GROMACS .gro file of C-alpha atoms in nm:
model
  316
    1UNK     CA    1  11.693  13.586  11.004
    2UNK     CA    2  11.598  13.217  11.012
    3UNK     CA    3  11.585  13.030  10.684
    4UNK     CA    4  11.234  13.006  10.535
    5UNK     CA    5  11.044  12.677  10.510
    6UNK     CA    6  11.145  12.489  10.195
    7UNK     CA    7  10.786  12.489  10.073
    8UNK     CA    8  10.764  12.869  10.081
    9UNK     CA    9  11.011  12.881   9.794
   10UNK     CA   10  10.837  12.608   9.594
   11UNK     CA   11  10.661  12.814   9.329
   12UNK     CA   12  10.689  12.584   9.026
   13UNK     CA   13  10.359  12.467   8.881
   14UNK     CA   14  10.340  12.089   8.853
   15UNK     CA   15  10.237  11.883   8.552
   16UNK     CA   16   9.894  11.723   8.591
   17UNK     CA   17   9.839  11.359   8.492
   18UNK     CA   18   9.497  11.192   8.475
   19UNK     CA   19   9.536  10.813   8.466
   20UNK     CA   20   9.269  10.545   8.442
   21UNK     CA   21   9.351  10.289   8.713
   22UNK     CA   22   9.044  10.071   8.667
   23UNK     CA   23   8.723  10.075   8.466
   24UNK     CA   24   8.573  10.418   8.538
   25UNK     CA   25   8.834  10.493   8.806
   26UNK     CA   26   9.092  10.770   8.771
   27UNK     CA   27   9.384  10.921   8.960
   28UNK     CA   28   9.449  11.294   8.927
   29UNK     CA   29   9.818  11.341   9.012
   30UNK     CA   30  10.060  11.634   8.993
   31UNK     CA   31  10.425  11.542   9.055
   32UNK     CA   32  10.394  11.516   9.432
   33UNK     CA   33  10.125  11.776   9.487
   34UNK     CA   34   9.802  11.650   9.650
   35UNK     CA   35   9.621  11.387   9.442
   36UNK     CA   36   9.249  11.345   9.386
   37UNK     CA   37   9.050  11.041   9.277
   38UNK     CA   38   8.749  10.995   9.051
   39UNK     CA   39   8.495  10.711   9.073
   40UNK     CA   40   8.236  10.702   8.793
   41UNK     CA   41   7.914  10.523   8.878
   42UNK     CA   42   7.608  10.440   8.670
   43UNK     CA   43   7.452  10.784   8.700
   44UNK     CA   44   7.694  11.004   8.892
   45UNK     CA   45   8.054  11.064   9.000
   46UNK     CA   46   8.233  11.049   9.335
   47UNK     CA   47   8.541  11.265   9.396
   48UNK     CA   48   8.804  11.159   9.649
   49UNK     CA   49   8.992  11.459   9.795
   50UNK     CA   50   8.871  11.808   9.704
   51UNK     CA   51   9.202  12.000   9.665
   52UNK     CA   52   9.290  12.313   9.862
   53UNK     CA   53   9.079  12.574   9.681
   54UNK     CA   54   8.783  12.587   9.444
   55UNK     CA   55   9.016  12.712   9.172
   56UNK     CA   56   9.237  12.404   9.205
   57UNK     CA   57   8.928  12.184   9.228
   58UNK     CA   58   8.825  12.315   8.886
   59UNK     CA   59   9.135  12.149   8.741
   60UNK     CA   60   9.002  11.816   8.867
   61UNK     CA   61   8.658  11.897   8.725
   62UNK     CA   62   8.812  11.972   8.384
   63UNK     CA   63   8.966  11.625   8.384
   64UNK     CA   64   8.637  11.466   8.491
   65UNK     CA   65   8.457  11.639   8.207
   66UNK     CA   66   8.709  11.495   7.961
   67UNK     CA   67   8.576  11.145   8.036
   68UNK     CA   68   8.213  11.186   8.152
   69UNK     CA   69   7.928  11.434   8.167
   70UNK     CA   70   7.763  11.263   8.466
   71UNK     CA   71   7.695  11.492   8.764
   72UNK     CA   72   7.923  11.491   9.067
   73UNK     CA   73   7.711  11.361   9.354
   74UNK     CA   74   7.964  11.282   9.629
   75UNK     CA   75   8.291  11.424   9.760
   76UNK     CA   76   8.477  11.197  10.001
   77UNK     CA   77   8.753  11.346  10.216
   78UNK     CA   78   9.003  11.103  10.366
   79UNK     CA   79   9.106  11.339  10.648
   80UNK     CA   80   9.079  11.698  10.765
   81UNK     CA   81   9.387  11.876  10.624
   82UNK     CA   82   9.321  12.206  10.450
   83UNK     CA   83   9.502  12.112  10.127
   84UNK     CA   84   9.257  11.822  10.090
   85UNK     CA   85   8.923  11.972  10.182
   86UNK     CA   86   8.887  12.346  10.125
   87UNK     CA   87   8.806  12.317   9.754
   88UNK     CA   88   8.494  12.106   9.815
   89UNK     CA   89   8.243  12.379   9.732
   90UNK     CA   90   8.346  12.378   9.364
   91UNK     CA   91   8.196  12.037   9.297
   92UNK     CA   92   7.838  12.120   9.389
   93UNK     CA   93   7.796  11.772   9.539
   94UNK     CA   94   7.495  11.688   9.753
   95UNK     CA   95   7.702  11.465   9.980
   96UNK     CA   96   8.035  11.547  10.144
   97UNK     CA   97   8.157  11.250  10.345
   98UNK     CA   98   8.423  11.223  10.618
   99UNK     CA   99   8.487  10.990  10.906
  100UNK     CA  100   8.355  11.098  11.245
  101UNK     CA  101   8.706  11.160  11.375
  102UNK     CA  102   8.801  11.375  11.078
  103UNK     CA  103   8.496  11.596  11.131
  104UNK     CA  104   8.583  11.634  11.497
  105UNK     CA  105   8.932  11.744  11.394
  106UNK     CA  106   8.789  12.009  11.161
  107UNK     CA  107   8.599  12.146  11.460
  108UNK     CA  108   8.897  12.121  11.695
  109UNK     CA  109   9.181  12.241  11.470
  110UNK     CA  110   9.058  12.311  11.118
  111UNK     CA  111   9.108  12.688  11.123
  112UNK     CA  112   9.453  12.661  11.280
  113UNK     CA  113   9.554  12.401  11.022
  114UNK     CA  114   9.432  12.625  10.739
  115UNK     CA  115   9.635  12.920  10.865
  116UNK     CA  116   9.942  12.704  10.924
  117UNK     CA  117   9.932  12.530  10.585
  118UNK     CA  118   9.872  12.855  10.399
  119UNK     CA  119  10.184  13.004  10.558
  120UNK     CA  120  10.391  12.694  10.490
  121UNK     CA  121  10.292  12.626  10.130
  122UNK     CA  122  10.131  12.925   9.959
  123UNK     CA  123  10.149  12.776   9.607
  124UNK     CA  124   9.901  12.504   9.702
  125UNK     CA  125   9.641  12.769   9.787
  126UNK     CA  126   9.612  12.921   9.440
  127UNK     CA  127   9.286  13.115   9.435
  128UNK     CA  128   9.256  13.108   9.815
  129UNK     CA  129   9.021  13.405   9.803
  130UNK     CA  130   8.756  13.173   9.656
  131UNK     CA  131   8.746  12.948   9.966
  132UNK     CA  132   8.407  13.006  10.134
  133UNK     CA  133   8.518  12.878  10.476
  134UNK     CA  134   8.592  12.553  10.654
  135UNK     CA  135   8.457  12.237  10.490
  136UNK     CA  136   8.214  12.038  10.702
  137UNK     CA  137   8.069  11.704  10.589
  138UNK     CA  138   7.702  11.635  10.535
  139UNK     CA  139   7.756  11.270  10.630
  140UNK     CA  140   7.996  11.093  10.868
  141UNK     CA  141   8.060  10.736  10.983
  142UNK     CA  142   8.265  10.563  11.251
  143UNK     CA  143   8.417  10.241  11.113
  144UNK     CA  144   8.277  10.172  10.767
  145UNK     CA  145   8.012  10.285  10.523
  146UNK     CA  146   7.884  10.168  10.185
  147UNK     CA  147   7.781  10.407   9.907
  148UNK     CA  148   7.610  10.285   9.592
  149UNK     CA  149   7.662  10.483   9.273
  150UNK     CA  150   7.386  10.295   9.092
  151UNK     CA  151   7.512   9.936   9.090
  152UNK     CA  152   7.870  10.031   9.170
  153UNK     CA  153   7.948   9.962   9.535
  154UNK     CA  154   8.203  10.184   9.708
  155UNK     CA  155   8.333  10.089  10.052
  156UNK     CA  156   8.459  10.360  10.288
  157UNK     CA  157   8.662  10.233  10.583
  158UNK     CA  158   8.869  10.348  10.878
  159UNK     CA  159   9.154  10.095  10.891
  160UNK     CA  160   9.356  10.260  11.167
  161UNK     CA  161   9.552  10.571  11.257
  162UNK     CA  162   9.841  10.676  11.035
  163UNK     CA  163   9.874  11.016  10.864
  164UNK     CA  164   9.608  11.144  11.107
  165UNK     CA  165   9.383  10.988  11.369
  166UNK     CA  166   9.086  11.002  11.133
  167UNK     CA  167   9.216  10.859  10.804
  168UNK     CA  168   8.979  10.664  10.583
  169UNK     CA  169   9.033  10.466  10.264
  170UNK     CA  170   8.797  10.406   9.973
  171UNK     CA  171   8.777  10.062   9.810
  172UNK     CA  172   8.597   9.981   9.484
  173UNK     CA  173   8.549   9.602   9.494
  174UNK     CA  174   8.446   9.546   9.132
  175UNK     CA  175   8.792   9.664   9.019
  176UNK     CA  176   8.980   9.590   9.343
  177UNK     CA  177   9.115   9.945   9.349
  178UNK     CA  178   9.179  10.157   9.658
  179UNK     CA  179   9.216  10.529   9.723
  180UNK     CA  180   9.433  10.557  10.033
  181UNK     CA  181   9.479  10.927  10.093
  182UNK     CA  182   9.812  11.006  10.258
  183UNK     CA  183   9.847  10.671  10.432
  184UNK     CA  184  10.040  10.557  10.122
  185UNK     CA  185  10.267  10.780   9.913
  186UNK     CA  186  10.482  10.716   9.607
  187UNK     CA  187  10.824  10.878   9.574
  188UNK     CA  188  10.693  11.156   9.794
  189UNK     CA  189  10.769  11.220  10.158
  190UNK     CA  190  10.503  11.128  10.410
  191UNK     CA  191  10.380  11.426  10.608
  192UNK     CA  192  10.377  11.298  10.966
  193UNK     CA  193  10.320  11.622  11.156
  194UNK     CA  194   9.976  11.503  11.270
  195UNK     CA  195  10.057  11.135  11.244
  196UNK     CA  196  10.073  10.828  11.463
  197UNK     CA  197  10.404  10.655  11.397
  198UNK     CA  198  10.338  10.355  11.619
  199UNK     CA  199  10.009  10.276  11.443
  200UNK     CA  200  10.105  10.354  11.083
  201UNK     CA  201  10.264  10.015  11.009
  202UNK     CA  202   9.957   9.822  11.129
  203UNK     CA  203   9.736  10.039  10.910
  204UNK     CA  204   9.958   9.966  10.611
  205UNK     CA  205   9.922   9.595  10.692
  206UNK     CA  206   9.545   9.638  10.685
  207UNK     CA  207   9.567   9.797  10.341
  208UNK     CA  208   9.803   9.525  10.217
  209UNK     CA  209   9.551   9.261  10.331
  210UNK     CA  210   9.314   9.370  10.051
  211UNK     CA  211   9.577   9.272   9.791
  212UNK     CA  212   9.448   9.542   9.557
  213UNK     CA  213   9.533   9.572   9.189
  214UNK     CA  214   9.583   9.951   9.196
  215UNK     CA  215   9.607  10.240   9.441
  216UNK     CA  216   9.563  10.611   9.400
  217UNK     CA  217   9.802  10.732   9.671
  218UNK     CA  218   9.793  11.064   9.850
  219UNK     CA  219  10.088  11.200   9.654
  220UNK     CA  220  10.293  11.068   9.366
  221UNK     CA  221  10.213  10.855   9.064
  222UNK     CA  222   9.918  10.620   9.038
  223UNK     CA  223  10.013  10.267   9.145
  224UNK     CA  224   9.898  10.011   8.890
  225UNK     CA  225   9.977   9.644   8.934
  226UNK     CA  226  10.040   9.448   9.254
  227UNK     CA  227  10.418   9.484   9.228
  228UNK     CA  228  10.401   9.865   9.223
  229UNK     CA  229  10.133   9.868   9.495
  230UNK     CA  230  10.334   9.647   9.729
  231UNK     CA  231  10.656   9.839   9.664
  232UNK     CA  232  10.485  10.168   9.754
  233UNK     CA  233  10.337  10.023  10.073
  234UNK     CA  234  10.676   9.894  10.185
  235UNK     CA  235  10.852  10.215  10.085
  236UNK     CA  236  10.600  10.416  10.288
  237UNK     CA  237  10.664  10.184  10.582
  238UNK     CA  238  11.039  10.238  10.548
  239UNK     CA  239  10.996  10.615  10.541
  240UNK     CA  240  10.784  10.619  10.858
  241UNK     CA  241  11.009  10.377  11.049
  242UNK     CA  242  11.328  10.551  10.936
  243UNK     CA  243  11.189  10.877  11.074
  244UNK     CA  244  11.065  10.744  11.406
  245UNK     CA  245  11.340  10.496  11.500
  246UNK     CA  246  11.625  10.747  11.545
  247UNK     CA  247  11.398  10.988  11.732
  248UNK     CA  248  11.298  10.715  11.977
  249UNK     CA  249  11.665  10.661  12.062
  250UNK     CA  250  11.725  11.033  12.117
  251UNK     CA  251  11.412  11.077  12.329
  252UNK     CA  252  11.494  10.769  12.540
  253UNK     CA  253  11.815  10.929  12.662
  254UNK     CA  254  11.659  11.272  12.713
  255UNK     CA  255  11.809  11.428  12.401
  256UNK     CA  256  11.688  11.753  12.244
  257UNK     CA  257  11.466  11.822  11.945
  258UNK     CA  258  11.772  11.950  11.758
  259UNK     CA  259  11.952  11.621  11.825
  260UNK     CA  260  11.649  11.433  11.696
  261UNK     CA  261  11.653  11.648  11.382
  262UNK     CA  262  12.020  11.569  11.319
  263UNK     CA  263  11.962  11.197  11.376
  264UNK     CA  264  11.670  11.184  11.131
  265UNK     CA  265  11.868  11.372  10.869
  266UNK     CA  266  12.150  11.121  10.902
  267UNK     CA  267  11.907  10.830  10.861
  268UNK     CA  268  11.671  10.966  10.598
  269UNK     CA  269  11.868  11.202  10.374
  270UNK     CA  270  12.059  10.922  10.197
  271UNK     CA  271  11.735  10.738  10.113
  272UNK     CA  272  11.471  11.006  10.068
  273UNK     CA  273  11.630  11.344   9.995
  274UNK     CA  274  11.508  11.339   9.634
  275UNK     CA  275  11.146  11.272   9.732
  276UNK     CA  276  10.880  11.534   9.663
  277UNK     CA  277  10.819  11.770   9.960
  278UNK     CA  278  11.092  11.598  10.166
  279UNK     CA  279  11.242  11.920  10.298
  280UNK     CA  280  10.895  12.061  10.362
  281UNK     CA  281  10.785  11.762  10.569
  282UNK     CA  282  11.102  11.695  10.765
  283UNK     CA  283  11.079  11.955  11.045
  284UNK     CA  284  10.715  11.873  11.118
  285UNK     CA  285  10.785  11.499  11.103
  286UNK     CA  286  11.071  11.527  11.352
  287UNK     CA  287  10.871  11.746  11.589
  288UNK     CA  288  10.578  11.504  11.592
  289UNK     CA  289  10.804  11.199  11.626
  290UNK     CA  290  10.979  11.366  11.921
  291UNK     CA  291  10.644  11.429  12.091
  292UNK     CA  292  10.517  11.075  12.033
  293UNK     CA  293  10.842  10.921  12.153
  294UNK     CA  294  10.799  11.118  12.477
  295UNK     CA  295  10.447  10.983  12.531
  296UNK     CA  296  10.231  11.254  12.369
  297UNK     CA  297   9.966  11.046  12.191
  298UNK     CA  298   9.745  11.323  12.051
  299UNK     CA  299   9.935  11.544  11.806
  300UNK     CA  300   9.958  11.902  11.924
  301UNK     CA  301   9.774  12.158  11.712
  302UNK     CA  302   9.993  12.332  11.458
  303UNK     CA  303   9.952  12.706  11.435
  304UNK     CA  304  10.141  12.959  11.226
  305UNK     CA  305  10.313  13.072  11.548
  306UNK     CA  306  10.410  12.721  11.657
  307UNK     CA  307  10.550  12.648  11.309
  308UNK     CA  308  10.793  12.938  11.340
  309UNK     CA  309  10.886  12.854  11.699
  310UNK     CA  310  10.966  12.494  11.606
  311UNK     CA  311  11.167  12.600  11.301
  312UNK     CA  312  11.375  12.839  11.512
  313UNK     CA  313  11.462  12.552  11.751
  314UNK     CA  314  11.577  12.334  11.467
  315UNK     CA  315  11.788  12.609  11.316
  316UNK     CA  316  11.950  12.692  11.649
   0.00000   0.00000   0.00000
C-alpha cells in the first residue's frame, strides 16, 4: 500500500496567536495553519480569509470579540481554496468579496478542490458538517477596489499571479499594513499546486514596492517591521525558485515526474525540511512545476482521484 499523504497524519491541534500588527489590525495565526486577518473600522469589522469551516471561523470570531464588539460587515477572500473560504457563513457579513478570477475558479473547480483538500488534510476541516456549501462572493472586482470602513480606507488589489491565478492582497494605507494571503509565507512551505512559478517573483516585487511596515502572511507568524517583512518576501522567493529551477532542468531533457521529485528534494530538503506543511506541499508543488515547465500554463484541476494517481507515481 502506498504511503499516506503527510498531512493525513497531522492531527495535532495548533496554538492560536492573535497579534496586533497595526492600530486596529490583527493577525490570527496558528503555527503554520491557515491565517486570518482582522481590520477594525469606525463602525464595523472586515475579516480577511474565512477559514475552512464555520466551526473554525468561530475561533476567529472569539478573538475578534476579545478586542471589539463592532459587527462584522465584510469578509474578503484572497483566493478560492477551500481551506480559506468555506467558513464564510459563520461571520454573517453582508459583503463577501473576491477577485473576478477567484470567483471563476470557484465555479470551475471549487467542488473538486473541496473534495481534494478534505482528503489531503482532514484536521483542517474540523466541523465540516457545518459547511453549507461552496462560498460565492456578493461582490467581485478585476484589478482593484476600495472599501471604506467609515473613514478607514482599505485597498484590495490584484498584483499578479502567484499562489493561484486570482490572488488578491489587502492594503491598509493609514498603517501601511498588508494582508497577502498565500503569496507570502513565513517559515511555512508555499503550496504551489495551483501556482504560477514564472509569475510569482514579479508579484513579490509588486508587494515589496509598497515597502509596508507589517504583513499578515498566509501561514506562519505575523511579520512586524520592515526587516522581518523583507526577509519573508525573499525567503518566499527562494522557496519558489528552489522548487521550480531543478524541475525546469529535468523537464528540458525530457525527464520524468519522479526524477523531478528527486531533484526538488535534493535542492529543497536541506533548506526547508523543517518548514510547516513542507511534506504536505511537496508532491503537489513538484507536479505543478513539472506541468508548467512543460508549457501547461493553466494548472490542472486537482481531484481526490488525481491526488492519489500523482502520489503513486512519485512513490514508484
